Amino acid sequence: MVFKPAPETPLDALRLAELFEEAGLPRGVLSVVPAGREVGEHLVSHPTRQDLVHRIDRGGKTIGGICGSQLKRFSLELGGKSAAILLDDVNLPRRCPCCCPTPS
């Protein structure tokens, strides 16, 4: 499997690959390719790529067009950016003030 993360988040992807390896995924099963969008487009348009899962909030139209023209199966996750994991002890008003306005 090839994982090409967003150019802004290469370290997250590399760490995730380390965690998969620590969990027992054999070396070589997951390859992380930290690169720009041009490389991502090349990976998507390559004829040997058959199944694609793409998480992006821009460029999905381009990816969909390339996959559609080659009859490739694909999935687009077009949601927002910067998801966060909140633990039980989080102070929501402090960490997410825009989501938890204080009463007037």
PDB file of C-alpha atoms in Angstrom:
ATOM      1  CA  MET A   1       0.000   0.000   0.000  1.00  0.00           C
ATOM      2  CA  VAL A   2       1.272   3.471  -0.847  1.00  0.00           C
ATOM      3  CA  PHE A   3       0.411   6.336   1.488  1.00  0.00           C
ATOM      4  CA  LYS A   4       1.061   9.809   0.083  1.00  0.00           C
ATOM      5  CA  PRO A   5       0.134  12.276   2.816  1.00  0.00           C
ATOM      6  CA  ALA A   6      -0.667  15.932   2.341  1.00  0.00           C
ATOM      7  CA  PRO A   7       2.508  17.976   1.884  1.00  0.00           C
ATOM      8  CA  GLU A   8       1.739  19.801   5.138  1.00  0.00           C
ATOM      9  CA  THR A   9       1.678  16.629   7.264  1.00  0.00           C
ATOM     10  CA  PRO A  10       4.519  14.268   6.312  1.00  0.00           C
ATOM     11  CA  LEU A  11       5.658  13.649   9.892  1.00  0.00           C
ATOM     12  CA  ASP A  12       2.208  12.430  10.945  1.00  0.00           C
ATOM     13  CA  ALA A  13       2.254   9.857   8.136  1.00  0.00           C
ATOM     14  CA  LEU A  14       5.749   8.654   8.979  1.00  0.00           C
ATOM     15  CA  ARG A  15       4.793   8.239  12.617  1.00  0.00           C
ATOM     16  CA  LEU A  16       1.646   6.361  11.643  1.00  0.00           C
ATOM     17  CA  ALA A  17       3.767   3.980   9.543  1.00  0.00           C
ATOM     18  CA  GLU A  18       6.007   3.390  12.574  1.00  0.00           C
ATOM     19  CA  LEU A  19       2.956   2.543  14.671  1.00  0.00           C
ATOM     20  CA  PHE A  20       1.719   0.078  12.049  1.00  0.00           C
ATOM     21  CA  GLU A  21       5.136  -1.579  12.043  1.00  0.00           C
ATOM     22  CA  GLU A  22       5.181  -1.731  15.860  1.00  0.00           C
ATOM     23  CA  ALA A  23       1.731  -3.357  15.692  1.00  0.00           C
ATOM     24  CA  GLY A  24       3.121  -6.131  13.491  1.00  0.00           C
ATOM     25  CA  LEU A  25       2.584  -4.977   9.913  1.00  0.00           C
ATOM     26  CA  PRO A  26       5.454  -6.505   7.913  1.00  0.00           C
ATOM     27  CA  ARG A  27       8.045  -4.162   6.415  1.00  0.00           C
ATOM     28  CA  GLY A  28       7.292  -3.235   2.833  1.00  0.00           C
ATOM     29  CA  VAL A  29       3.514  -3.566   3.082  1.00  0.00           C
ATOM     30  CA  LEU A  30       3.083   0.168   3.675  1.00  0.00           C
ATOM     31  CA  SER A  31       5.200   2.739   1.868  1.00  0.00           C
ATOM     32  CA  VAL A  32       4.977   6.404   2.830  1.00  0.00           C
ATOM     33  CA  VAL A  33       5.753   8.853   0.017  1.00  0.00           C
ATOM     34  CA  PRO A  34       6.047  12.363   1.487  1.00  0.00           C
ATOM     35  CA  ALA A  35       5.831  14.589  -1.567  1.00  0.00           C
ATOM     36  CA  GLY A  36       3.898  17.354  -3.263  1.00  0.00           C
ATOM     37  CA  ARG A  37       0.602  17.247  -5.094  1.00  0.00           C
ATOM     38  CA  GLU A  38       2.274  16.570  -8.463  1.00  0.00           C
ATOM     39  CA  VAL A  39       3.531  13.219  -7.150  1.00  0.00           C
ATOM     40  CA  GLY A  40       0.062  12.428  -5.818  1.00  0.00           C
ATOM     41  CA  GLU A  41      -1.452  13.057  -9.237  1.00  0.00           C
ATOM     42  CA  HIS A  42       1.188  10.821 -10.815  1.00  0.00           C
ATOM     43  CA  LEU A  43       0.405   8.021  -8.338  1.00  0.00           C
ATOM     44  CA  VAL A  44      -3.317   8.307  -9.060  1.00  0.00           C
ATOM     45  CA  SER A  45      -2.901   8.305 -12.832  1.00  0.00           C
ATOM     46  CA  HIS A  46      -0.399   5.414 -12.913  1.00  0.00           C
ATOM     47  CA  PRO A  47      -1.946   2.453 -14.799  1.00  0.00           C
ATOM     48  CA  THR A  48      -1.062  -0.169 -12.156  1.00  0.00           C
ATOM     49  CA  ARG A  49      -3.023   1.603  -9.402  1.00  0.00           C
ATOM     50  CA  GLN A  50      -6.447  -0.025  -9.221  1.00  0.00           C
ATOM     51  CA  ASP A  51      -8.039   0.949  -5.903  1.00  0.00           C
ATOM     52  CA  LEU A  52      -7.668   4.381  -4.390  1.00  0.00           C
ATOM     53  CA  VAL A  53      -8.786   6.001  -1.195  1.00  0.00           C
ATOM     54  CA  HIS A  54      -8.175   9.677  -1.207  1.00  0.00           C
ATOM     55  CA  ARG A  55      -8.643  12.055   1.688  1.00  0.00           C
ATOM     56  CA  ILE A  56      -8.518  15.596   0.469  1.00  0.00           C
ATOM     57  CA  ASP A  57     -10.628  18.697   0.651  1.00  0.00           C
ATOM     58  CA  ARG A  58      -9.370  20.179  -2.598  1.00  0.00           C
ATOM     59  CA  GLY A  59      -8.357  18.421  -5.749  1.00  0.00           C
ATOM     60  CA  GLY A  60     -11.025  15.744  -5.432  1.00  0.00           C
ATOM     61  CA  LYS A  61     -12.477  16.774  -8.775  1.00  0.00           C
ATOM     62  CA  THR A  62      -9.123  16.156 -10.464  1.00  0.00           C
ATOM     63  CA  ILE A  63      -8.678  12.800  -8.734  1.00  0.00           C
ATOM     64  CA  GLY A  64     -12.240  11.776  -9.631  1.00  0.00           C
ATOM     65  CA  GLY A  65     -11.687  12.713 -13.266  1.00  0.00           C
ATOM     66  CA  ILE A  66      -8.459  10.739 -13.535  1.00  0.00           C
ATOM     67  CA  CYS A  67      -9.940   7.662 -11.848  1.00  0.00           C
ATOM     68  CA  GLY A  68     -13.155   7.861 -13.860  1.00  0.00           C
ATOM     69  CA  SER A  69     -11.299   8.060 -17.174  1.00  0.00           C
ATOM     70  CA  GLN A  70      -9.366   4.896 -16.242  1.00  0.00           C
ATOM     71  CA  LEU A  71     -12.354   3.074 -14.669  1.00  0.00           C
ATOM     72  CA  LYS A  72     -10.584   2.816 -11.307  1.00  0.00           C
ATOM     73  CA  ARG A  73     -12.457   2.318  -8.082  1.00  0.00           C
ATOM     74  CA  PHE A  74     -11.904   5.201  -5.714  1.00  0.00           C
ATOM     75  CA  SER A  75     -13.207   6.791  -2.571  1.00  0.00           C
ATOM     76  CA  LEU A  76     -12.911  10.464  -1.675  1.00  0.00           C
ATOM     77  CA  GLU A  77     -13.111  11.817   1.852  1.00  0.00           C
ATOM     78  CA  LEU A  78     -13.790  15.496   1.340  1.00  0.00           C
ATOM     79  CA  GLY A  79     -14.190  16.586   4.946  1.00  0.00           C
ATOM     80  CA  GLY A  80     -12.509  19.301   6.906  1.00  0.00           C
ATOM     81  CA  LYS A  81      -8.946  19.563   8.073  1.00  0.00           C
ATOM     82  CA  SER A  82      -7.053  19.072  11.287  1.00  0.00           C
ATOM     83  CA  ALA A  83      -9.075  16.466  13.108  1.00  0.00           C
ATOM     84  CA  ALA A  84      -8.319  16.164  16.807  1.00  0.00           C
ATOM     85  CA  ILE A  85      -8.563  13.409  19.380  1.00  0.00           C
ATOM     86  CA  LEU A  86      -9.978  14.711  22.654  1.00  0.00           C
ATOM     87  CA  LEU A  87      -9.366  12.679  25.793  1.00  0.00           C
ATOM     88  CA  ASP A  88     -11.682  12.451  28.782  1.00  0.00           C
ATOM     89  CA  ASP A  89      -9.803  15.080  30.777  1.00  0.00           C
ATOM     90  CA  VAL A  90      -9.866  17.789  28.094  1.00  0.00           C
ATOM     91  CA  ASN A  91     -10.965  21.274  29.089  1.00  0.00           C
ATOM     92  CA  LEU A  92     -13.255  21.946  26.106  1.00  0.00           C
ATOM     93  CA  PRO A  93     -13.800  25.691  26.669  1.00  0.00           C
ATOM     94  CA  ARG A  94     -10.028  26.160  26.861  1.00  0.00           C
ATOM     95  CA  ARG A  95      -9.064  23.913  23.927  1.00  0.00           C
ATOM     96  CA  CYS A  96     -12.039  24.594  21.646  1.00  0.00           C
ATOM     97  CA  PRO A  97     -13.309  28.067  22.476  1.00  0.00           C
ATOM     98  CA  CYS A  98     -15.045  28.448  19.116  1.00  0.00           C
ATOM     99  CA  CYS A  99     -17.096  25.299  19.814  1.00  0.00           C
ATOM    100  CA  CYS A 100     -17.812  25.985  23.469  1.00  0.00           C
ATOM    101  CA  PRO A 101     -18.625  29.643  23.958  1.00  0.00           C
ATOM    102  CA  THR A 102     -18.778  30.780  27.541  1.00  0.00           C
ATOM    103  CA  PRO A 103     -22.208  31.929  28.789  1.00  0.00           C
ATOM    104  CA  SER A 104     -22.659  35.691  28.941  1.00  0.00           C
TER     105      SER A 104
END
